[in-house]
Structures are given as C-alpha cells and as structure tokens.
Tab-separated table of C-alpha atoms in Angstrom:
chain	number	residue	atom	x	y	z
Q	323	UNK	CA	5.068	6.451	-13.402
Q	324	UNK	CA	6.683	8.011	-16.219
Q	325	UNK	CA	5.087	10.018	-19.053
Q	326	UNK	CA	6.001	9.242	-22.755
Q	327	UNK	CA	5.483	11.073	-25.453
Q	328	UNK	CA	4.025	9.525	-28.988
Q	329	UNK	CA	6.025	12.225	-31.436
Q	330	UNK	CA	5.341	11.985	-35.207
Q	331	UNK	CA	8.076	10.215	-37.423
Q	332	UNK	CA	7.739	12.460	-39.918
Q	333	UNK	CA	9.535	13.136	-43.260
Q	334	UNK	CA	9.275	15.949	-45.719
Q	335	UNK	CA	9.125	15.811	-49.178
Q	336	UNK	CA	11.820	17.363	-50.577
Q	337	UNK	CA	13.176	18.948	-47.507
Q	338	UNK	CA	14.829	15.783	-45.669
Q	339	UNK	CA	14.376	15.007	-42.189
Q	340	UNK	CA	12.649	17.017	-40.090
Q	341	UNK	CA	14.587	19.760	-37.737
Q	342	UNK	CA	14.242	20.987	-34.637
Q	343	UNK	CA	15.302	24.585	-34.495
Q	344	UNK	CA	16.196	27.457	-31.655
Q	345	UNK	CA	14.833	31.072	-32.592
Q	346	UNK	CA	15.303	33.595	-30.550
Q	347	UNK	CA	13.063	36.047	-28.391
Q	348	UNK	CA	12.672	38.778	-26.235
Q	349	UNK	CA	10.028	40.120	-23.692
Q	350	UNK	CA	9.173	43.431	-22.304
Q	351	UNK	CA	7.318	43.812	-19.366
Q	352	UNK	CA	7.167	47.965	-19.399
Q	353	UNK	CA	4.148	47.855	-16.121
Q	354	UNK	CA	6.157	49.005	-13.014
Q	355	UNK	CA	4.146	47.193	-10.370
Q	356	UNK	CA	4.524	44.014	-12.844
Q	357	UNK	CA	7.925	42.834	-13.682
Q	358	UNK	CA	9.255	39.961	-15.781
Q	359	UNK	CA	10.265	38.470	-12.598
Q	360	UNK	CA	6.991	38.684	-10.608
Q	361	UNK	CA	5.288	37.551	-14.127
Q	362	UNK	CA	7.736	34.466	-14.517
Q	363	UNK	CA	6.413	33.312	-10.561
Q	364	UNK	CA	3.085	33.777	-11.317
Q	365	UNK	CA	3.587	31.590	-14.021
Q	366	UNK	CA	5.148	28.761	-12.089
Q	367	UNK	CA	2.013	28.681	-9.469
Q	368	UNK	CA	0.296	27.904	-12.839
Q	369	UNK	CA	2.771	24.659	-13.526
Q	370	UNK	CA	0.359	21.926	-15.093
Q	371	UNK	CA	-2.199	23.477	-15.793
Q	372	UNK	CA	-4.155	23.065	-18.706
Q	373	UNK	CA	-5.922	25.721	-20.987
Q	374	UNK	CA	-7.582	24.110	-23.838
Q	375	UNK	CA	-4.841	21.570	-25.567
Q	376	UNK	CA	-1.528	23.366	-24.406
Q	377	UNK	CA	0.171	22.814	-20.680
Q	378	UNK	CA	3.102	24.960	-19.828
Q	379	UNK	CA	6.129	25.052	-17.644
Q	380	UNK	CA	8.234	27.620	-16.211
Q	381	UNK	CA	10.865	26.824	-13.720
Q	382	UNK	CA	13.471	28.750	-12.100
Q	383	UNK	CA	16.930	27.138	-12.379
Q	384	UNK	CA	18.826	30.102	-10.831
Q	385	UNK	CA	18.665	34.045	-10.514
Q	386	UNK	CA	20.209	34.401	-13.922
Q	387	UNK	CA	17.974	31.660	-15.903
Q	388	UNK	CA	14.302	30.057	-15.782
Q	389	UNK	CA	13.720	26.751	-18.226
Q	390	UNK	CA	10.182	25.907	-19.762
Q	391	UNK	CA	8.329	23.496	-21.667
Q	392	UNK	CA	5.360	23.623	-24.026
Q	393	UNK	CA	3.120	20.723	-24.026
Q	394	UNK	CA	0.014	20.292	-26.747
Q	395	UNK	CA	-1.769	17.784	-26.543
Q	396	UNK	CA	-3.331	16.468	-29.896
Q	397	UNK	CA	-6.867	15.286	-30.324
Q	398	UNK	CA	-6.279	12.230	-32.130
Q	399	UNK	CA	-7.127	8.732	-31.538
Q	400	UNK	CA	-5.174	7.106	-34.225
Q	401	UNK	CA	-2.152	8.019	-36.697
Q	402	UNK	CA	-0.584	5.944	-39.943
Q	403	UNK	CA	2.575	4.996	-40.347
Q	404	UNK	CA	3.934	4.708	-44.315
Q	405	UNK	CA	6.239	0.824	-44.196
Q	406	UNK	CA	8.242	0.755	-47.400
Q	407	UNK	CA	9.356	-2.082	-49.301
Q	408	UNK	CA	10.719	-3.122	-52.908
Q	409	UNK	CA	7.342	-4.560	-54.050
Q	410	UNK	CA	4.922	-1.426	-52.585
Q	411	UNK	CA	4.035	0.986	-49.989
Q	412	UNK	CA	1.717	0.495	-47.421
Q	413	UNK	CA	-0.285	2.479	-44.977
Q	414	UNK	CA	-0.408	1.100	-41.239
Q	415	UNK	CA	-3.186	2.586	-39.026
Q	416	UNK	CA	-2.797	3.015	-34.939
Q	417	UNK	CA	-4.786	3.272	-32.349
Q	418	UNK	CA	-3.989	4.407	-29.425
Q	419	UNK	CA	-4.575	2.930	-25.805
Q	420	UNK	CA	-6.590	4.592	-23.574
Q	421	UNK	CA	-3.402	5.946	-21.270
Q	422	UNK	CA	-1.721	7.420	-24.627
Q	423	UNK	CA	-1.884	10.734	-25.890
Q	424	UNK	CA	-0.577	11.897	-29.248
Q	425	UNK	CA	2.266	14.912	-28.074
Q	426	UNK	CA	4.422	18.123	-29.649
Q	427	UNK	CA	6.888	19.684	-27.398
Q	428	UNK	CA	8.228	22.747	-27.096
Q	429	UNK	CA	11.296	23.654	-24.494
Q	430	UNK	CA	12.606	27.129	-23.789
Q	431	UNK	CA	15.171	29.276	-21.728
Q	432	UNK	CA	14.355	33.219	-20.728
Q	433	UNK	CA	17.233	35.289	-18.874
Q	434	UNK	CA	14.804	37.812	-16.708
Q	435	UNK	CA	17.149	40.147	-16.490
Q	436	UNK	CA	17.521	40.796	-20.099
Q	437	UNK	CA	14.442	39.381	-21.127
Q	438	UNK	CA	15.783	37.770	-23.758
Q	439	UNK	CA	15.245	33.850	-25.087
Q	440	UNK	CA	15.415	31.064	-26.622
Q	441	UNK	CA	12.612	28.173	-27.845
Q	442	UNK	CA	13.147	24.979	-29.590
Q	443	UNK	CA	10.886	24.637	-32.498
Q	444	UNK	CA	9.894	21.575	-34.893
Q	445	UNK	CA	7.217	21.400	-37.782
Q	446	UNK	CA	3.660	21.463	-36.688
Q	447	UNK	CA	4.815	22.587	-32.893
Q	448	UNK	CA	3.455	25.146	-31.329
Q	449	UNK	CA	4.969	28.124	-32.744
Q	450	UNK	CA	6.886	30.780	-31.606
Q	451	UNK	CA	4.462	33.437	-32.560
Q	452	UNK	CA	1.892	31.532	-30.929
Q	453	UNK	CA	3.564	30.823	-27.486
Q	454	UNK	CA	4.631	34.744	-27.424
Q	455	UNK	CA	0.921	35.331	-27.445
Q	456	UNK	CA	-0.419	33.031	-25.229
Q	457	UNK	CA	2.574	34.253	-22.548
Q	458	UNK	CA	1.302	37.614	-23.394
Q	459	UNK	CA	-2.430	36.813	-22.619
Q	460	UNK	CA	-1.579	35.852	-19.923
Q	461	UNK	CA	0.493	38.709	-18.535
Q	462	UNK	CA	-2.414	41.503	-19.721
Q	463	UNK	CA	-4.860	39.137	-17.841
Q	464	UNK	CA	-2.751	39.347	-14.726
Q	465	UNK	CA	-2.108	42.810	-15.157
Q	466	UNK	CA	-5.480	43.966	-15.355
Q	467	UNK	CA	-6.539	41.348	-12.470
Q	468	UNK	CA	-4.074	43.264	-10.257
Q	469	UNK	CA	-5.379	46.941	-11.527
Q	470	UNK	CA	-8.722	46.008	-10.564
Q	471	UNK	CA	-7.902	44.688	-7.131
Q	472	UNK	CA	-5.378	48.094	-6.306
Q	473	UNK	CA	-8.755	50.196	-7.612
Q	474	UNK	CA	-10.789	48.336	-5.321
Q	475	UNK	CA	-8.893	48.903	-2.281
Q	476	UNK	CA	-8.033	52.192	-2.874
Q	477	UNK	CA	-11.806	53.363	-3.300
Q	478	UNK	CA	-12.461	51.270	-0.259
Q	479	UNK	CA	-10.252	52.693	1.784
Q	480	UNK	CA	-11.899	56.363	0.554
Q	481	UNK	CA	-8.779	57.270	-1.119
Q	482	UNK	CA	-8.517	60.669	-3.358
Q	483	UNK	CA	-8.965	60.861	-6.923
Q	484	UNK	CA	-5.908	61.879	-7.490
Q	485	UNK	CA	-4.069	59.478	-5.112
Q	486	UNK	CA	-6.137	56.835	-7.030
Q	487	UNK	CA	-5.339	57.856	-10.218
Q	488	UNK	CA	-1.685	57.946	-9.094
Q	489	UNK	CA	-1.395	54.736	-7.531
Q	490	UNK	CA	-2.781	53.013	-10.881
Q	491	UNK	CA	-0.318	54.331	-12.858
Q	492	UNK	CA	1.944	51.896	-11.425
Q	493	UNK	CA	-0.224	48.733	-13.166
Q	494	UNK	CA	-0.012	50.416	-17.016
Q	495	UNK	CA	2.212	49.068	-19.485
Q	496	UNK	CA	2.929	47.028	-22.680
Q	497	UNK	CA	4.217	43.742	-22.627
Q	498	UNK	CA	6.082	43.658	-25.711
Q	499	UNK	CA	7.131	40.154	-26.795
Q	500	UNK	CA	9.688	40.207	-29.933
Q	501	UNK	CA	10.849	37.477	-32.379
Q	502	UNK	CA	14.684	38.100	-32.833
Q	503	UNK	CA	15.604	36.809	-36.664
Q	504	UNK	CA	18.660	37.167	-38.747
Q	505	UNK	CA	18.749	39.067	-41.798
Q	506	UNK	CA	17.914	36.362	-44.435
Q	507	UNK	CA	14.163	35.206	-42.217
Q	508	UNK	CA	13.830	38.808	-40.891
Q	509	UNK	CA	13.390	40.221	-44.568
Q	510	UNK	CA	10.715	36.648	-45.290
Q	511	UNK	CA	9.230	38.090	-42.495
Q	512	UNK	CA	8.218	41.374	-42.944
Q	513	UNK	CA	7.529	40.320	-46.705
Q	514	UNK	CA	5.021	38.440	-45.345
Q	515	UNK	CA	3.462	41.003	-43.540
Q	516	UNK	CA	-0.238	42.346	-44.136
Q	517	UNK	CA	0.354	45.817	-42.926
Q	518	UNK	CA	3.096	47.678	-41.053
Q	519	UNK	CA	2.581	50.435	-38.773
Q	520	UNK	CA	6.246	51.331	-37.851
Q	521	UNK	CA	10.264	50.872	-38.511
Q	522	UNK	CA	13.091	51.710	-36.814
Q	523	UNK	CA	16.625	51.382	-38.606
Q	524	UNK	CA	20.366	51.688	-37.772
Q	525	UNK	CA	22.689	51.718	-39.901
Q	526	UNK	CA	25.452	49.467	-39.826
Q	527	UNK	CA	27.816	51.942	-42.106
Q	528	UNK	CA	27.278	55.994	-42.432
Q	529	UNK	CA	27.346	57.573	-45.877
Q	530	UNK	CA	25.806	60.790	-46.393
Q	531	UNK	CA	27.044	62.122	-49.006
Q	532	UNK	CA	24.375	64.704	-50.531
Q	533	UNK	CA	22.410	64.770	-47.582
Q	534	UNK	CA	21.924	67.440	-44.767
Q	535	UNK	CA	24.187	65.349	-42.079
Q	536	UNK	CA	27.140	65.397	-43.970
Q	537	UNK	CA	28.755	68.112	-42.310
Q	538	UNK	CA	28.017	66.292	-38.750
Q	539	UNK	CA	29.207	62.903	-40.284
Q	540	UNK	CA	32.384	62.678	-39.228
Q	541	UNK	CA	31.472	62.927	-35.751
Q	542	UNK	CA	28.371	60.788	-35.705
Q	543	UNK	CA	28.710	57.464	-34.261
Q	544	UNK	CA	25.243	55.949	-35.247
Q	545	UNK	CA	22.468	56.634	-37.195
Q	546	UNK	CA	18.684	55.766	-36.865
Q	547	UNK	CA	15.753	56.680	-38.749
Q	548	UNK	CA	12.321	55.875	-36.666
Q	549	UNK	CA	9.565	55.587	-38.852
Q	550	UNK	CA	5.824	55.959	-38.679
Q	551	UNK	CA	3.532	55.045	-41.815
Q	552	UNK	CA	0.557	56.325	-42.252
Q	553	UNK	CA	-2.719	54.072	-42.479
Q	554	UNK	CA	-3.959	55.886	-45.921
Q	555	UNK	CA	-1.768	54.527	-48.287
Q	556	UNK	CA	-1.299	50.965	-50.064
Q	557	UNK	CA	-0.419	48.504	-46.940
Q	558	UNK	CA	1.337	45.949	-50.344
Q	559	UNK	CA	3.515	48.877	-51.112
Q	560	UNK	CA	4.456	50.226	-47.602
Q	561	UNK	CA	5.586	46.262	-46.848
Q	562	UNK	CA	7.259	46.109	-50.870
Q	563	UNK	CA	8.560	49.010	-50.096
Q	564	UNK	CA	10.120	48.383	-46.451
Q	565	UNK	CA	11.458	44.760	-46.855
Q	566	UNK	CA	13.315	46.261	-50.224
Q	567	UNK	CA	14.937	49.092	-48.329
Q	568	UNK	CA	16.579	45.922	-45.776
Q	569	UNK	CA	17.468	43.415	-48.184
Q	570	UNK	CA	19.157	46.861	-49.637
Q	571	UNK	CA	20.951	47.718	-47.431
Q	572	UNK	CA	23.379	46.582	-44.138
Q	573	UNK	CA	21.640	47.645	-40.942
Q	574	UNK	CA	23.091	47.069	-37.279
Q	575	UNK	CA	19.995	46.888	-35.601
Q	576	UNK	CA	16.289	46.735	-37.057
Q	577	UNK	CA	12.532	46.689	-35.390
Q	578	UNK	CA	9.482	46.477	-37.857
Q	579	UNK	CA	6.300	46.738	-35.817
Q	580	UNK	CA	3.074	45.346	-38.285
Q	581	UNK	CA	0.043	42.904	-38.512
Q	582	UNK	CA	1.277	39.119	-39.664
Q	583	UNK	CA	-0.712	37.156	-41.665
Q	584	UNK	CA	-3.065	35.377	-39.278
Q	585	UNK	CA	-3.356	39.315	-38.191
Q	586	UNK	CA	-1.811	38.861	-35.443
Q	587	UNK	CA	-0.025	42.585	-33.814
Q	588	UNK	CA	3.719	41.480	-34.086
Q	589	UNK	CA	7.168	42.896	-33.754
Q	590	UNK	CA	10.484	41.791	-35.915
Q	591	UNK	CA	13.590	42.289	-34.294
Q	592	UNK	CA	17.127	41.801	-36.622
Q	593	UNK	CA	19.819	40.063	-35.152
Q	594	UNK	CA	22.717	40.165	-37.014
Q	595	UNK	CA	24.425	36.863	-37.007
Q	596	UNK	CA	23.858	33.879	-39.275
Q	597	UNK	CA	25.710	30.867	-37.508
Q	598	UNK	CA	24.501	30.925	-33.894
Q	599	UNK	CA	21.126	29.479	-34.238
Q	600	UNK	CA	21.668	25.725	-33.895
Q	601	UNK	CA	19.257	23.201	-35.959
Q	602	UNK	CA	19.133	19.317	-35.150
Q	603	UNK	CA	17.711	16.330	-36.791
Q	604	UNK	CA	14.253	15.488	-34.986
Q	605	UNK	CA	15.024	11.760	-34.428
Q	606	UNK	CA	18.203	12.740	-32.395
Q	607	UNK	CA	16.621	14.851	-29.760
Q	608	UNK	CA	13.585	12.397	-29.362
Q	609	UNK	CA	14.900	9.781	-27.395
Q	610	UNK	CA	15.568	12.105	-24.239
Q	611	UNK	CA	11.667	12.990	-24.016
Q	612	UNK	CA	11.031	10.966	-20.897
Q	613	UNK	CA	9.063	13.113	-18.255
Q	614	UNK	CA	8.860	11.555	-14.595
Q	615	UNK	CA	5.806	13.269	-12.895
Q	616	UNK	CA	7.538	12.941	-9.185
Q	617	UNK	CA	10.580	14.478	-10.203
Q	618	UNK	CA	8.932	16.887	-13.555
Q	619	UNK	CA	11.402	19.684	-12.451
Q	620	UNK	CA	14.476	17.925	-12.916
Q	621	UNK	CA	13.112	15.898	-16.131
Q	622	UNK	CA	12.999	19.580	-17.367
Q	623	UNK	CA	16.050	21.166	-16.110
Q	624	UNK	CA	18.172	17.872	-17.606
Q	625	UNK	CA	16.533	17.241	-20.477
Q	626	UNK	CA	19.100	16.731	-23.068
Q	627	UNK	CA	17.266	20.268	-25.581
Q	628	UNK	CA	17.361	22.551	-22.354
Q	629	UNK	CA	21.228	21.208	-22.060
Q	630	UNK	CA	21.435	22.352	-25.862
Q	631	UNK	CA	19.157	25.613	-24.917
Q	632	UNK	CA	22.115	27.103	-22.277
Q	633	UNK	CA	24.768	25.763	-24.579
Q	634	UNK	CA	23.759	27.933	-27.545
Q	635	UNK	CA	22.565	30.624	-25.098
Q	636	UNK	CA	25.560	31.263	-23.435
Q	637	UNK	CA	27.184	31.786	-27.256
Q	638	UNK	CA	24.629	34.426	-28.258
Q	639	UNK	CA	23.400	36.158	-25.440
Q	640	UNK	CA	26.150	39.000	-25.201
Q	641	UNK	CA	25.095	39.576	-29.151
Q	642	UNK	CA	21.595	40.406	-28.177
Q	643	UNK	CA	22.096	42.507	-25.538
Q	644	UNK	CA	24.413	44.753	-27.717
C-alpha cells in the first residue's frame, strides 16, 4: 500500500505562491566517543518512529552522503478549500476518512564528514531551527545514556577514580548545530535576536589605517575579532549594535552565538553567496510525494526534492567548507 500525503494548497496574500526553499546547516558533534557517524546510525535504528506528531528518517545512501525526511503529522480532522468564481467566493469544508492524515514534509541531505547540510523548507513546515533541536535532543540524550552506562561499568568493575574520571572524558562534548545564511537573512537574523552572548568576525578586506596592526598589515593574511559581551549591559543595544556593525561592513566569514526569539540557544553562521540556495514553487514538487512503505528507502533516496537536495549540494558544498 502506498502512503499519500494531503499537503495544503495554499496561497499567500501578497507574496504569490508558496515556495519551497533549501537553507543550509551544519552539525558538530565535539564528544570523542560520539561521532556524527555513530549519531547518524543510531538514528536510523530509530527509522519510523514516532515522538509526539513528528516521524523522522535518516538513511545512508553512501559513505559520503545520508538522505532524511521529516514527517508531522497534523491533528486535524477537516480543512476548507476557498472555490472562486465571477459571482462569489465560497468556502468548501473536508473531512477526512478515517485512513487520511493531514501531512508537512520536510527532506534533507547531511555529508558526515563535513557535517554540513541541506533541508527543504515550506511555510508552516517544520522548521529548520526546530529540526536542529530536536536532532540535538536527541544526540545529548544519547550521549548522556552512553556516559551513564561507561560510569556504571567502570565502578562495577572497581575501577580507580582517576581511571574513571579519565575514561568519561571521552563522552563530554557539545553538539553544536548551525544555521548557515547569506548576508541579507543572516543580518534579519541576528536583528531578531533577544540577546547575544558572542561574535566572531573576519574580515573580508584589511584596512587598518590608524590602528595598532598597521605596521603588521602588509603581511597579515586574515583578520578576526572574537567577541564576548558581557550580560550587564542593554541586550536591544548589544543586538542594534552587532547586526549594524555586519550590514556595515563586508565580512568573509561570521558566527553570532545568542538566544532567538522563542529563546531558543542558537548559532548564525554567514555564508557568503546569494545565488546558490534554490527556491521552487510548492505545487511543482508535490506531485512526487508518493511514499511506498515496502520499499520507504528508495521512495526517499528517489524522491524527486532529495534529487534537487544533491543537485544544489554538490554546487555549494566546496563554499562551505572554505
């Protein structure tokens, strides 16, 4: 039996139809006895499963690449439908059968060894920020599971204190996931931020003229300022303040680490490039949402917005790893 999805037919006022967009994304896994590898198989044992209304995918296509898919599942029973004519508009109500289920989708690429990404995003979709968290929930719960377990053993097996506290040094670490923009969204970005805790800028040209490095300039081959800001002072005018000093200025590579404004712990990565990041018209891409559950892994792997995924992926990835 196949699955099909019921996707909204949705139009926005004053924007046109609706898009389906790739952003970019990046994930570091900084726990030595976890990598991004190990965490991307534990994540495929978890295929199908379901944690409140979202059900995710991660398959390995090949060493280099593993394909995903976000599915949430809406709550809804019925939907309305707006049929247009020359004498009035009317409102159509549906109900769904019993076998239907209202759908958003949500594919994605990762290259392990890089760590970086890309996801395919539409309005009301799950969103990128919230898929980087639920990945990274996931990953600290692991993490911790596997701490636990490695104390256990040890202090069964009567080891030292200090050979314990050795061994578990091995299961510490961030994971760090990153939303990769280009200049014109990174700037909306951090405007939008609540707070920011830290920056970290390169400069795309050097000019220091009246400034201590002048003498060294000539020699210099980049320059980057790595900022902390302290918690005291007016969190409006540290974010002001910050997104003014980009939009300023022409920076090679930029990180603002902050609080969005669902205070959420996020980190802004600039990527410097305004014509790689593919958009397509919603009702295009629909059509090739057809899911066979005997044969979900290649459904996936050729599904026409994983094609479009590698495609664009292939274009930009040498840019992000620069």
């Amino acid at each position: 039996m196949d699955i099909y999805f019921i996707c909204k037919k949705v139009d926005i006022i004053c924007g046109g139809a609706m898009k389906i967009v790739f952003q970019a994304f990046h994930w570091d896994c900084q726990c030595p006895a976890f990598s991004l590898v190990s965490f991307l198989h534990e994540l495929n044992q978890m295929n199908g499963t379901k944690i409140k209304q979202r059900i995710l995918y991660f398959i390995k296509e090949d060493d280099d690449l593993w394909v995903g898919l976000v599915l949430t599942i809406k709550d809804m029973r019925k939907f309305v439908t707006l049929v247009e004519s020359r004498e009035e508009l009317k409102l159509d109500v549906h109900k769904l059968s019993e076998d239907e289920k209202i759908a958003d989708f949500n594919f994605f690429i990762i290259r392990p060894e890089s760590g970086f990404g890309l996801y395919q995003h539409h309005h009301h979709s799950c969103s990128l920020h919230l898929f980087n968290y639920l990945v990274k929930k996931r990953y600290n719960g692991m993490r911790i599971a596997m701490h636990s377990a490695e104390k256990q053993r040890l202090e069964n097996a009567n080891a030292k204190k200090s050979t314990i506290k050795k061994e578990l040094k091995k299961y510490t670490g961030r994971f760090t996931p990153t939303i990769v923009e280009r200049k014109g969204s990174f700037v909306d970005r951090v405007k939008d931020l609540q707070d920011t805790n830290s920056a970290e800028l390169e400069f795309s040209q050097i000019n220091f003229s009246n400034n201590p490095l002048q003498p060294i300039q000539a020699h210099l081959k980049t320059v980057k300022y790595k900022m902390s800001f302290s918690s005291t002072t007016s969190t409006l005018d540290k974010v002001r303040s910050l997104a003014s000093i980009i939009q300023s200025n022409d920076f090679k590579k930029a990180t603002v680490e902050g609080i969005d404004e669902n205070g959420n712990d996020v980190v802004y990565r600039l990527f410097n490039d305004f014509d790689r990041f593919q958009e397509y018209d919603y009702e295009d891409m629909v059509p090739s949402l057809n899911l066979d559950p005997d044969g979900l892994t290649e459904s996936i792997l050729q599904n026409t917005i994983v094609s479009e995924l590698k495609s664009v992926f292939l274009t930009i990835h040498p840019a992000l790893e620069s």
